[in-house]
PDB file of C-alpha atoms and ligand atoms in Angstrom:
ATOM      1  CA  MET A   1       0.113   0.102  -0.054  1.00 70.00           C
ATOM      2  CA  SER A   2       1.316   3.422  -0.629  1.00 75.00           C
ATOM      3  CA  LEU A   3       0.111   7.117  -0.543  1.00 80.00           C
ATOM      4  CA  ASP A   4       1.352   9.564  -3.299  1.00 79.00           C
ATOM      5  CA  ASN A   5       0.228  12.859  -4.131  1.00 81.00           C
ATOM      6  CA  ASN A   6      -3.247  11.978  -2.619  1.00 92.00           C
ATOM      7  CA  TRP A   7      -3.497   8.847  -4.195  1.00 95.00           C
ATOM      8  CA  PHE A   8      -4.241   5.739  -2.011  1.00 96.00           C
ATOM      9  CA  THR A   9      -2.764   2.697  -3.730  1.00 96.00           C
ATOM     10  CA  GLU A  10      -3.384  -0.992  -2.744  1.00 96.00           C
ATOM     11  CA  THR A  11      -0.585  -2.997  -4.706  1.00 94.00           C
ATOM     12  CA  TYR A  12      -1.023  -6.567  -5.065  1.00 91.00           C
ATOM     13  CA  GLN A  13       2.381  -7.932  -5.810  1.00 90.00           C
ATOM     14  CA  ALA A  14       1.587 -11.468  -6.469  1.00 89.00           C
ATOM     15  CA  GLU A  15      -0.236 -10.440  -9.727  1.00 93.00           C
ATOM     16  CA  GLY A  16       1.506  -7.535 -10.412  1.00 95.00           C
ATOM     17  CA  LEU A  17      -1.558  -5.143 -10.116  1.00 96.00           C
ATOM     18  CA  ALA A  18      -2.641  -2.051  -8.320  1.00 96.00           C
ATOM     19  CA  PHE A  19      -5.762  -0.144  -7.671  1.00 96.00           C
ATOM     20  CA  SER A  20      -5.797   3.518  -6.566  1.00 96.00           C
ATOM     21  CA  LEU A  21      -8.239   5.842  -5.223  1.00 97.00           C
ATOM     22  CA  HIS A  22      -7.881   9.763  -5.230  1.00 96.00           C
ATOM     23  CA  LEU A  23      -8.083  11.171  -1.802  1.00 96.00           C
ATOM     24  CA  ALA A  24      -9.860  14.287  -0.914  1.00 95.00           C
ATOM     25  CA  ASN A  25      -7.022  15.197   1.451  1.00 86.00           C
ATOM     26  CA  ALA A  26      -3.925  13.640   2.771  1.00 77.00           C
ATOM     27  CA  GLU A  27      -5.124  13.380   6.468  1.00 82.00           C
ATOM     28  CA  LYS A  28      -6.460   9.991   7.548  1.00 94.00           C
ATOM     29  CA  LEU A  29      -9.827  10.333   9.226  1.00 97.00           C
ATOM     30  CA  ALA A  30      -8.947   7.679  11.672  1.00 98.00           C
ATOM     31  CA  GLU A  31      -6.565   4.824  12.426  1.00 97.00           C
ATOM     32  CA  LYS A  32      -6.447   2.092  14.979  1.00 98.00           C
ATOM     33  CA  LYS A  33      -3.670  -0.585  15.483  1.00 98.00           C
ATOM     34  CA  THR A  34      -5.605  -3.196  16.979  1.00 98.00           C
ATOM     35  CA  PRO A  35      -4.156  -6.883  18.561  1.00 97.00           C
ATOM     36  CA  PHE A  36      -5.478  -8.148  15.366  1.00 96.00           C
ATOM     37  CA  GLN A  37      -5.106  -5.658  12.498  1.00 96.00           C
ATOM     38  CA  HIS A  38      -4.254  -2.248  11.380  1.00 97.00           C
ATOM     39  CA  ILE A  39      -7.527  -0.143  10.414  1.00 98.00           C
ATOM     40  CA  GLU A  40      -7.342   3.025   8.452  1.00 98.00           C
ATOM     41  CA  ILE A  41     -10.081   5.259   7.252  1.00 98.00           C
ATOM     42  CA  TYR A  42      -9.729   7.976   4.481  1.00 97.00           C
ATOM     43  CA  GLN A  43     -11.916  10.402   2.782  1.00 97.00           C
ATOM     44  CA  THR A  44     -11.691   9.774  -0.733  1.00 97.00           C
ATOM     45  CA  SER A  45     -12.630  12.422  -3.474  1.00 96.00           C
ATOM     46  CA  HIS A  46     -15.218  10.407  -5.537  1.00 97.00           C
ATOM     47  CA  PHE A  47     -15.699   7.302  -3.538  1.00 97.00           C
ATOM     48  CA  GLY A  48     -16.955   8.558  -0.391  1.00 97.00           C
ATOM     49  CA  LYS A  49     -15.215   7.069   2.802  1.00 98.00           C
ATOM     50  CA  LEU A  50     -12.808   4.240   2.375  1.00 98.00           C
ATOM     51  CA  MET A  51     -11.841   1.691   5.073  1.00 98.00           C
ATOM     52  CA  VAL A  52      -8.669  -0.234   4.861  1.00 97.00           C
ATOM     53  CA  ILE A  53      -7.432  -3.186   6.858  1.00 96.00           C
ATOM     54  CA  ASP A  54      -3.711  -4.170   6.736  1.00 95.00           C
ATOM     55  CA  GLY A  55      -3.120  -2.213   3.562  1.00 94.00           C
ATOM     56  CA  CYS A  56      -6.359  -3.860   1.652  1.00 95.00           C
ATOM     57  CA  VAL A  57      -9.500  -2.148   0.683  1.00 97.00           C
ATOM     58  CA  MET A  58     -12.306  -3.472   2.730  1.00 97.00           C
ATOM     59  CA  LEU A  59     -15.067  -0.982   1.592  1.00 98.00           C
ATOM     60  CA  THR A  60     -15.993   2.442   0.036  1.00 98.00           C
ATOM     61  CA  SER A  61     -19.018   4.073   0.555  1.00 98.00           C
ATOM     62  CA  ARG A  62     -19.681   3.944  -3.135  1.00 98.00           C
ATOM     63  CA  ASP A  63     -19.645   0.392  -4.094  1.00 98.00           C
ATOM     64  CA  ASN A  64     -20.087  -1.630  -0.880  1.00 98.00           C
ATOM     65  CA  PHE A  65     -23.902  -2.255  -1.635  1.00 98.00           C
ATOM     66  CA  ILE A  66     -22.915  -4.561  -4.413  1.00 98.00           C
ATOM     67  CA  TYR A  67     -20.806  -6.759  -2.123  1.00 98.00           C
ATOM     68  CA  HIS A  68     -23.225  -6.793   0.848  1.00 98.00           C
ATOM     69  CA  GLU A  69     -26.353  -7.292  -1.274  1.00 98.00           C
ATOM     70  CA  MET A  70     -24.527 -10.466  -3.099  1.00 98.00           C
ATOM     71  CA  MET A  71     -23.294 -11.853   0.280  1.00 98.00           C
ATOM     72  CA  THR A  72     -27.104 -11.796   1.682  1.00 98.00           C
ATOM     73  CA  HIS A  73     -29.851 -11.907  -0.810  1.00 98.00           C
ATOM     74  CA  PRO A  74     -28.975 -14.991  -2.929  1.00 98.00           C
ATOM     75  CA  ALA A  75     -28.626 -16.929   0.280  1.00 98.00           C
ATOM     76  CA  LEU A  76     -31.725 -15.783   1.951  1.00 98.00           C
ATOM     77  CA  PHE A  77     -33.817 -15.806  -1.225  1.00 98.00           C
ATOM     78  CA  THR A  78     -32.846 -19.602  -1.657  1.00 98.00           C
ATOM     79  CA  HIS A  79     -33.539 -20.762   1.603  1.00 98.00           C
ATOM     80  CA  PRO A  80     -37.310 -21.315   1.958  1.00 97.00           C
ATOM     81  CA  ARG A  81     -37.342 -19.833   5.641  1.00 97.00           C
ATOM     82  CA  PRO A  82     -34.318 -18.244   6.940  1.00 98.00           C
ATOM     83  CA  GLN A  83     -34.929 -17.535  10.560  1.00 98.00           C
ATOM     84  CA  LYS A  84     -31.642 -17.602  12.573  1.00 98.00           C
ATOM     85  CA  VAL A  85     -28.532 -16.163  10.738  1.00 98.00           C
ATOM     86  CA  LEU A  86     -24.898 -16.530  11.710  1.00 98.00           C
ATOM     87  CA  ILE A  87     -22.522 -13.836  10.227  1.00 98.00           C
ATOM     88  CA  ILE A  88     -18.848 -14.567  10.835  1.00 98.00           C
ATOM     89  CA  GLY A  89     -16.619 -11.496  10.357  1.00 98.00           C
ATOM     90  CA  GLY A  90     -18.606  -8.543   8.578  1.00 98.00           C
ATOM     91  CA  GLY A  91     -17.684  -6.311  11.407  1.00 98.00           C
ATOM     92  CA  ASP A  92     -18.415  -3.114   9.147  1.00 98.00           C
ATOM     93  CA  CYS A  93     -22.182  -4.360   9.772  1.00 98.00           C
ATOM     94  CA  GLY A  94     -23.268  -4.038   5.787  1.00 98.00           C
ATOM     95  CA  THR A  95     -24.027  -7.442   5.587  1.00 98.00           C
ATOM     96  CA  LEU A  96     -26.019  -7.653   8.878  1.00 98.00           C
ATOM     97  CA  ASN A  97     -27.874  -4.539   7.756  1.00 98.00           C
ATOM     98  CA  GLU A  98     -28.997  -6.503   4.687  1.00 98.00           C
ATOM     99  CA  VAL A  99     -29.767  -9.506   6.437  1.00 98.00           C
ATOM    100  CA  LEU A 100     -32.178  -7.746   8.770  1.00 98.00           C
ATOM    101  CA  LYS A 101     -34.207  -6.456   5.964  1.00 98.00           C
ATOM    102  CA  HIS A 102     -35.563  -9.802   5.715  1.00 98.00           C
ATOM    103  CA  GLU A 103     -38.711 -10.188   7.875  1.00 97.00           C
ATOM    104  CA  ASN A 104     -38.489 -13.979   8.415  1.00 97.00           C
ATOM    105  CA  VAL A 105     -35.110 -13.474  10.103  1.00 98.00           C
ATOM    106  CA  GLN A 106     -35.785 -13.690  13.799  1.00 98.00           C
ATOM    107  CA  LEU A 107     -32.113 -13.716  15.019  1.00 98.00           C
ATOM    108  CA  ALA A 108     -28.967 -12.550  13.275  1.00 98.00           C
ATOM    109  CA  GLN A 109     -25.535 -12.978  15.365  1.00 98.00           C
ATOM    110  CA  GLN A 110     -22.624 -11.090  13.849  1.00 98.00           C
ATOM    111  CA  VAL A 111     -19.199 -12.539  15.222  1.00 98.00           C
ATOM    112  CA  ASP A 112     -16.237 -10.410  14.271  1.00 98.00           C
ATOM    113  CA  ILE A 113     -12.787 -10.855  15.901  1.00 97.00           C
ATOM    114  CA  ASP A 114     -12.189  -6.964  16.002  1.00 98.00           C
ATOM    115  CA  GLU A 115     -14.664  -4.553  17.945  1.00 98.00           C
ATOM    116  CA  GLN A 116     -12.614  -1.787  16.500  1.00 98.00           C
ATOM    117  CA  VAL A 117     -13.907  -2.629  12.909  1.00 98.00           C
ATOM    118  CA  THR A 118     -17.599  -2.006  14.131  1.00 98.00           C
ATOM    119  CA  ARG A 119     -16.781   1.210  16.396  1.00 98.00           C
ATOM    120  CA  LEU A 120     -15.014   2.865  13.254  1.00 98.00           C
ATOM    121  CA  SER A 121     -17.911   1.676  11.080  1.00 98.00           C
ATOM    122  CA  GLU A 122     -20.325   3.152  13.216  1.00 98.00           C
ATOM    123  CA  ALA A 123     -18.529   6.584  13.385  1.00 98.00           C
ATOM    124  CA  PHE A 124     -17.872   6.634   9.383  1.00 98.00           C
ATOM    125  CA  PHE A 125     -20.248   4.363   7.827  1.00 98.00           C
ATOM    126  CA  PRO A 126     -23.381   4.976   9.796  1.00 98.00           C
ATOM    127  CA  GLU A 127     -25.412   4.153   6.900  1.00 98.00           C
ATOM    128  CA  LEU A 128     -24.327   0.485   7.243  1.00 98.00           C
ATOM    129  CA  CYS A 129     -25.247   0.588  10.984  1.00 98.00           C
ATOM    130  CA  THR A 130     -28.624   1.667  11.040  1.00 98.00           C
ATOM    131  CA  ARG A 131     -30.098  -1.817  12.126  1.00 98.00           C
ATOM    132  CA  ASN A 132     -27.419  -2.574  14.877  1.00 98.00           C
ATOM    133  CA  ASN A 133     -29.975  -1.568  17.559  1.00 98.00           C
ATOM    134  CA  ASP A 134     -32.611  -3.863  15.796  1.00 98.00           C
ATOM    135  CA  PRO A 135     -33.817  -6.438  18.668  1.00 98.00           C
ATOM    136  CA  ARG A 136     -33.270  -9.029  16.282  1.00 98.00           C
ATOM    137  CA  ALA A 137     -29.412  -8.305  16.099  1.00 98.00           C
ATOM    138  CA  GLU A 138     -26.759  -9.612  18.276  1.00 98.00           C
ATOM    139  CA  LEU A 139     -23.050  -8.092  17.805  1.00 98.00           C
ATOM    140  CA  HIS A 140     -20.330 -10.599  19.371  1.00 98.00           C
ATOM    141  CA  PHE A 141     -16.749  -9.847  19.330  1.00 98.00           C
ATOM    142  CA  ASP A 142     -14.754 -13.193  19.038  1.00 98.00           C
ATOM    143  CA  ASP A 143     -12.890 -15.393  16.890  1.00 97.00           C
ATOM    144  CA  GLY A 144     -15.132 -17.094  14.195  1.00 97.00           C
ATOM    145  CA  ILE A 145     -13.573 -20.474  14.431  1.00 97.00           C
ATOM    146  CA  LYS A 146     -13.976 -20.683  18.244  1.00 98.00           C
ATOM    147  CA  TRP A 147     -17.627 -19.452  17.642  1.00 98.00           C
ATOM    148  CA  VAL A 148     -18.573 -22.283  15.438  1.00 98.00           C
ATOM    149  CA  LYS A 149     -16.520 -24.797  17.572  1.00 98.00           C
ATOM    150  CA  GLN A 150     -18.680 -24.082  20.459  1.00 98.00           C
ATOM    151  CA  ALA A 151     -22.123 -23.709  18.705  1.00 98.00           C
ATOM    152  CA  PRO A 152     -24.272 -26.508  18.955  1.00 98.00           C
ATOM    153  CA  ALA A 153     -25.283 -28.723  16.162  1.00 98.00           C
ATOM    154  CA  GLU A 154     -28.036 -27.596  13.821  1.00 98.00           C
ATOM    155  CA  SER A 155     -28.286 -24.042  15.115  1.00 98.00           C
ATOM    156  CA  TYR A 156     -28.652 -21.776  12.117  1.00 98.00           C
ATOM    157  CA  ASP A 157     -30.486 -21.669   8.866  1.00 98.00           C
ATOM    158  CA  VAL A 158     -27.973 -19.499   6.892  1.00 98.00           C
ATOM    159  CA  MET A 159     -24.295 -18.902   7.755  1.00 98.00           C
ATOM    160  CA  ILE A 160     -22.404 -16.082   5.991  1.00 98.00           C
ATOM    161  CA  VAL A 161     -18.714 -15.813   6.141  1.00 98.00           C
ATOM    162  CA  ASP A 162     -17.997 -12.093   5.381  1.00 98.00           C
ATOM    163  CA  SER A 163     -14.147 -12.152   6.342  1.00 93.00           C
ATOM    164  CA  THR A 164     -10.936 -10.646   5.361  1.00 89.00           C
ATOM    165  CA  ASP A 165      -8.598 -12.538   2.818  1.00 86.00           C
ATOM    166  CA  PRO A 166      -7.103 -16.038   3.658  1.00 86.00           C
ATOM    167  CA  ILE A 167      -4.096 -14.390   5.411  1.00 85.00           C
ATOM    168  CA  GLY A 168      -3.901 -12.986   9.120  1.00 88.00           C
ATOM    169  CA  PRO A 169      -6.712 -13.314  11.367  1.00 93.00           C
ATOM    170  CA  GLY A 170      -9.129 -14.460   8.408  1.00 94.00           C
ATOM    171  CA  GLU A 171      -7.003 -17.512   7.560  1.00 95.00           C
ATOM    172  CA  VAL A 172      -8.521 -19.769   9.972  1.00 96.00           C
ATOM    173  CA  LEU A 173     -11.871 -19.129   8.304  1.00 97.00           C
ATOM    174  CA  PHE A 174     -10.554 -21.140   5.164  1.00 96.00           C
ATOM    175  CA  THR A 175      -9.684 -24.277   6.760  1.00 97.00           C
ATOM    176  CA  PRO A 176     -11.130 -27.635   6.728  1.00 97.00           C
ATOM    177  CA  GLN A 177     -11.924 -27.442  10.575  1.00 97.00           C
ATOM    178  CA  PHE A 178     -13.905 -24.203  10.057  1.00 98.00           C
ATOM    179  CA  TYR A 179     -15.841 -26.049   7.121  1.00 98.00           C
ATOM    180  CA  GLN A 180     -16.413 -29.029   9.274  1.00 98.00           C
ATOM    181  CA  HIS A 181     -18.047 -27.076  11.958  1.00 98.00           C
ATOM    182  CA  SER A 182     -19.924 -24.835   9.689  1.00 98.00           C
ATOM    183  CA  GLN A 183     -21.510 -27.939   8.229  1.00 98.00           C
ATOM    184  CA  ARG A 184     -22.363 -29.163  11.553  1.00 98.00           C
ATOM    185  CA  ILE A 185     -24.004 -26.278  13.053  1.00 98.00           C
ATOM    186  CA  LEU A 186     -26.380 -25.777  10.007  1.00 98.00           C
ATOM    187  CA  LYS A 187     -30.002 -27.022  10.338  1.00 98.00           C
ATOM    188  CA  PRO A 188     -31.148 -29.547   7.679  1.00 98.00           C
ATOM    189  CA  GLY A 189     -31.209 -27.637   4.477  1.00 98.00           C
ATOM    190  CA  GLY A 190     -29.053 -24.845   5.638  1.00 98.00           C
ATOM    191  CA  LEU A 191     -26.914 -22.564   3.460  1.00 98.00           C
ATOM    192  CA  PHE A 192     -23.670 -21.472   3.899  1.00 98.00           C
ATOM    193  CA  VAL A 193     -21.940 -18.562   1.921  1.00 98.00           C
ATOM    194  CA  GLN A 194     -18.391 -17.223   1.957  1.00 98.00           C
ATOM    195  CA  GLN A 195     -16.619 -14.424   0.044  1.00 97.00           C
ATOM    196  CA  SER A 196     -14.292 -16.244  -2.259  1.00 97.00           C
ATOM    197  CA  GLU A 197     -12.019 -13.649  -3.812  1.00 96.00           C
ATOM    198  CA  SER A 198     -11.552 -13.072  -7.662  1.00 97.00           C
ATOM    199  CA  PRO A 199     -12.410 -15.727 -10.234  1.00 98.00           C
ATOM    200  CA  LEU A 200      -9.826 -14.182 -12.711  1.00 97.00           C
ATOM    201  CA  ILE A 201      -6.833 -14.530 -10.012  1.00 96.00           C
ATOM    202  CA  HIS A 202      -8.145 -16.924  -7.253  1.00 95.00           C
ATOM    203  CA  THR A 203      -9.849 -19.754  -9.018  1.00 96.00           C
ATOM    204  CA  GLU A 204      -6.987 -22.104  -8.906  1.00 96.00           C
ATOM    205  CA  ASN A 205      -5.675 -21.152  -5.372  1.00 93.00           C
ATOM    206  CA  ILE A 206      -8.665 -20.179  -3.296  1.00 95.00           C
ATOM    207  CA  ILE A 207     -12.083 -20.964  -4.960  1.00 97.00           C
ATOM    208  CA  LYS A 208     -11.252 -24.713  -6.233  1.00 97.00           C
ATOM    209  CA  PRO A 209      -9.643 -25.717  -2.879  1.00 97.00           C
ATOM    210  CA  MET A 210     -12.770 -23.957  -1.011  1.00 97.00           C
ATOM    211  CA  MET A 211     -14.980 -26.206  -3.006  1.00 98.00           C
ATOM    212  CA  ASN A 212     -13.002 -29.390  -2.346  1.00 97.00           C
ATOM    213  CA  LYS A 213     -12.868 -28.480   1.561  1.00 98.00           C
ATOM    214  CA  LEU A 214     -16.757 -27.787   1.297  1.00 98.00           C
ATOM    215  CA  LEU A 215     -17.510 -30.922  -0.137  1.00 98.00           C
ATOM    216  CA  LYS A 216     -14.871 -32.931   2.161  1.00 98.00           C
ATOM    217  CA  ALA A 217     -16.707 -31.346   5.171  1.00 98.00           C
ATOM    218  CA  GLY A 218     -19.971 -32.846   4.157  1.00 98.00           C
ATOM    219  CA  PHE A 219     -21.608 -30.174   2.319  1.00 98.00           C
ATOM    220  CA  ALA A 220     -23.912 -31.663  -0.380  1.00 98.00           C
ATOM    221  CA  ASP A 221     -23.702 -28.867  -3.054  1.00 98.00           C
ATOM    222  CA  HIS A 222     -21.987 -25.760  -3.891  1.00 98.00           C
ATOM    223  CA  GLN A 223     -22.232 -23.037  -6.412  1.00 98.00           C
ATOM    224  CA  THR A 224     -20.193 -20.117  -7.008  1.00 98.00           C
ATOM    225  CA  LEU A 225     -21.799 -16.565  -7.686  1.00 98.00           C
ATOM    226  CA  ASN A 226     -19.800 -13.522  -9.502  1.00 98.00           C
ATOM    227  CA  PHE A 227     -20.185  -9.986  -9.337  1.00 98.00           C
ATOM    228  CA  PRO A 228     -18.317  -6.950 -10.283  1.00 98.00           C
ATOM    229  CA  LEU A 229     -16.578  -4.975  -7.574  1.00 97.00           C
ATOM    230  CA  CYS A 230     -14.358  -2.262  -8.706  1.00 95.00           C
ATOM    231  CA  SER A 231     -12.367  -1.474  -5.442  1.00 97.00           C
ATOM    232  CA  TYR A 232     -11.109  -5.155  -4.899  1.00 96.00           C
ATOM    233  CA  PRO A 233      -8.278  -6.525  -6.958  1.00 95.00           C
ATOM    234  CA  THR A 234      -9.307  -7.303 -10.821  1.00 96.00           C
ATOM    235  CA  GLY A 235     -12.691  -5.502  -9.991  1.00 97.00           C
ATOM    236  CA  TRP A 236     -14.218  -8.955 -10.559  1.00 98.00           C
ATOM    237  CA  TRP A 237     -15.522 -10.729  -7.198  1.00 98.00           C
ATOM    238  CA  SER A 238     -17.263 -13.953  -6.104  1.00 98.00           C
ATOM    239  CA  CYS A 239     -18.818 -15.719  -3.258  1.00 98.00           C
ATOM    240  CA  THR A 240     -19.538 -19.430  -2.843  1.00 98.00           C
ATOM    241  CA  LEU A 241     -22.817 -20.832  -1.712  1.00 98.00           C
ATOM    242  CA  ALA A 242     -23.130 -24.193  -0.299  1.00 98.00           C
ATOM    243  CA  CYS A 243     -25.864 -26.527   1.061  1.00 98.00           C
ATOM    244  CA  LYS A 244     -25.422 -28.756   4.086  1.00 98.00           C
ATOM    245  CA  ASP A 245     -27.157 -31.678   3.083  1.00 98.00           C
ATOM    246  CA  GLN A 246     -29.150 -31.324  -0.251  1.00 98.00           C
ATOM    247  CA  LYS A 247     -28.530 -29.946  -4.034  1.00 98.00           C
ATOM    248  CA  ILE A 248     -29.015 -26.024  -3.790  1.00 98.00           C
ATOM    249  CA  SER A 249     -32.466 -25.332  -4.746  1.00 95.00           C
ATOM    250  CA  GLN A 250     -34.302 -22.536  -7.094  1.00 94.00           C
ATOM    251  CA  PHE A 251     -34.531 -19.346  -5.543  1.00 95.00           C
ATOM    252  CA  ASN A 252     -37.888 -17.985  -5.004  1.00 93.00           C
ATOM    253  CA  SER A 253     -37.932 -15.206  -7.765  1.00 96.00           C
ATOM    254  CA  GLN A 254     -41.727 -14.177  -7.140  1.00 96.00           C
ATOM    255  CA  SER A 255     -40.613 -13.317  -3.199  1.00 97.00           C
ATOM    256  CA  VAL A 256     -37.641 -11.327  -4.811  1.00 98.00           C
ATOM    257  CA  ASP A 257     -39.744  -9.482  -7.227  1.00 98.00           C
ATOM    258  CA  ASN A 258     -42.052  -8.668  -4.241  1.00 98.00           C
ATOM    259  CA  ARG A 259     -39.603  -7.922  -1.760  1.00 98.00           C
ATOM    260  CA  PRO A 260     -40.605  -5.386   0.863  1.00 97.00           C
ATOM    261  CA  PHE A 261     -37.442  -3.328   0.787  1.00 98.00           C
ATOM    262  CA  ILE A 262     -35.131  -1.651  -1.592  1.00 97.00           C
ATOM    263  CA  THR A 263     -31.925  -3.028  -3.102  1.00 98.00           C
ATOM    264  CA  HIS A 264     -29.590  -1.173  -5.379  1.00 98.00           C
ATOM    265  CA  TYR A 265     -27.741  -4.090  -7.154  1.00 98.00           C
ATOM    266  CA  TYR A 266     -29.799  -7.412  -6.412  1.00 98.00           C
ATOM    267  CA  ASN A 267     -32.849  -8.256  -8.264  1.00 98.00           C
ATOM    268  CA  SER A 268     -34.335 -11.389  -9.723  1.00 98.00           C
ATOM    269  CA  GLU A 269     -32.505 -11.132 -13.033  1.00 98.00           C
ATOM    270  CA  ILE A 270     -29.094 -10.611 -11.320  1.00 98.00           C
ATOM    271  CA  HIS A 271     -29.805 -13.594  -9.066  1.00 98.00           C
ATOM    272  CA  ARG A 272     -30.442 -15.661 -12.514  1.00 97.00           C
ATOM    273  CA  ALA A 273     -27.346 -14.362 -13.953  1.00 98.00           C
ATOM    274  CA  CYS A 274     -24.807 -14.436 -11.294  1.00 98.00           C
ATOM    275  CA  SER A 275     -24.250 -18.282 -11.200  1.00 97.00           C
ATOM    276  CA  ALA A 276     -23.303 -18.205 -14.857  1.00 98.00           C
ATOM    277  CA  MET A 277     -19.534 -18.899 -14.695  1.00 97.00           C
ATOM    278  CA  PRO A 278     -17.034 -18.642 -17.567  1.00 97.00           C
ATOM    279  CA  GLU A 279     -15.593 -21.391 -19.475  1.00 98.00           C
ATOM    280  CA  PHE A 280     -12.039 -21.148 -17.951  1.00 98.00           C
ATOM    281  CA  PHE A 281     -13.751 -21.432 -14.540  1.00 98.00           C
ATOM    282  CA  LYS A 282     -15.768 -24.526 -15.465  1.00 97.00           C
ATOM    283  CA  GLN A 283     -12.662 -26.226 -16.927  1.00 97.00           C
ATOM    284  CA  ALA A 284     -10.713 -25.262 -13.677  1.00 97.00           C
ATOM    285  CA  THR A 285     -13.018 -26.633 -11.337  1.00 96.00           C
ATOM    286  CA  GLN A 286     -14.694 -29.447 -12.888  1.00 88.00           C
TER     287      GLN A 286
HETATM  288  N1  SAM B 301     -15.730  -7.478   2.199  1.00 93.05           N
HETATM  289  C1  SAM B 301     -14.400  -7.538   2.981  1.00 93.05           C
HETATM  290  C2  SAM B 301     -13.476  -8.049   1.941  1.00 93.05           C
HETATM  291  O1  SAM B 301     -13.696  -9.033   1.274  1.00 93.05           O
HETATM  292  O2  SAM B 301     -12.191  -7.507   1.801  1.00 93.05           O
HETATM  293  C3  SAM B 301     -14.510  -7.928   4.200  1.00 93.05           C
HETATM  294  C4  SAM B 301     -14.954  -6.886   5.148  1.00 93.05           C
HETATM  295  S1  SAM B 301     -15.130  -7.255   6.766  1.00 93.05           S
HETATM  296  C5  SAM B 301     -14.515  -5.708   7.435  1.00 93.05           C
HETATM  297  C6  SAM B 301     -13.901  -8.499   7.064  1.00 93.05           C
HETATM  298  C7  SAM B 301     -13.933  -8.699   8.800  1.00 93.05           C
HETATM  299  O3  SAM B 301     -13.425 -10.120   8.779  1.00 93.05           O
HETATM  300  C8  SAM B 301     -12.920  -7.881   9.479  1.00 93.05           C
HETATM  301  O4  SAM B 301     -13.929  -7.089  10.317  1.00 93.05           O
HETATM  302  C9  SAM B 301     -12.463  -8.742  10.407  1.00 93.05           C
HETATM  303  O5  SAM B 301     -12.045  -8.202  11.778  1.00 93.05           O
HETATM  304  C10 SAM B 301     -13.096  -9.905  10.409  1.00 93.05           C
HETATM  305  N2  SAM B 301     -12.349 -11.092  10.541  1.00 93.05           N
HETATM  306  C11 SAM B 301     -10.971 -11.484  10.161  1.00 93.05           C
HETATM  307  N3  SAM B 301     -10.579 -12.641  10.817  1.00 93.05           N
HETATM  308  C12 SAM B 301     -11.665 -13.212  11.653  1.00 93.05           C
HETATM  309  C13 SAM B 301     -11.975 -14.281  12.568  1.00 93.05           C
HETATM  310  N4  SAM B 301     -10.862 -15.195  12.543  1.00 93.05           N
HETATM  311  N5  SAM B 301     -13.121 -14.384  13.126  1.00 93.05           N
HETATM  312  C14 SAM B 301     -14.021 -13.279  13.072  1.00 93.05           C
HETATM  313  N6  SAM B 301     -13.896 -12.297  12.241  1.00 93.05           N
HETATM  314  C15 SAM B 301     -12.822 -11.976  11.658  1.00 93.05           C
END
């Protein structure tokens, strides 16, 4: 990561690529070094506020809706009655905010290892935190691996893993042990979804191993969904959906079309289209 002439640049050395955002001023709005990571907040000139963790872009005000909606609505509109939802990570509360738009949801537990991510989000991304005081929301600050190990079997309808990349504290959330417990704590028919990085550069080293680990952990089926996200490396991102014990069913397009809340990216056409993956991906993962 570098800061030059008011440009924030995230460099992705492994692929020789970089992404920059112009800053409105050189001053950081906030910075916290926690026992887990280094969090920074900047004011960009065109993308609103920017949250960076350990030099990597986490979110911007301008495009986070695409990510948060795609991490939430495909799974919640595929599950026939999502009542109990677990979010691992997601400390900025954007995913929680989308989950709580669903009236079926009776309990949404968010478990992020780092309370400071949530406190900074409340201060700088208040629009993502408007539902934090919803009586159905529970915010916990703990390690996701510890949480899933301790959770009783068959506790959740949907589990969403909104984590950092598989380095640092997020690494444990990509291990076989994590997937085994995730499969165990889902109810019959339960759905799991995890952010799975870029199809262009992470198919071989992250998405394919994730699929194999999910199947080995006992998940019956998986499906990768893709969407654009200009502020993440390559501008093309994915999440991987898996079902505990059966084929992933068709989503309820009528419920999507009649949803009693506003989305800015997700709709039934997007849901149909997002599971269409390109040839190179099919060849690499079959
Ligand atoms: N959308 C982002 C991305 O893909 O870059 C992820 C955003 S969200 C802020 C990621 C969260 O994962 C962070 O708040 C971080 O604290 C949390 N996290 C990392 N490792 C974790 C762990 N082991 N248990 C729970 N939360 C974890």
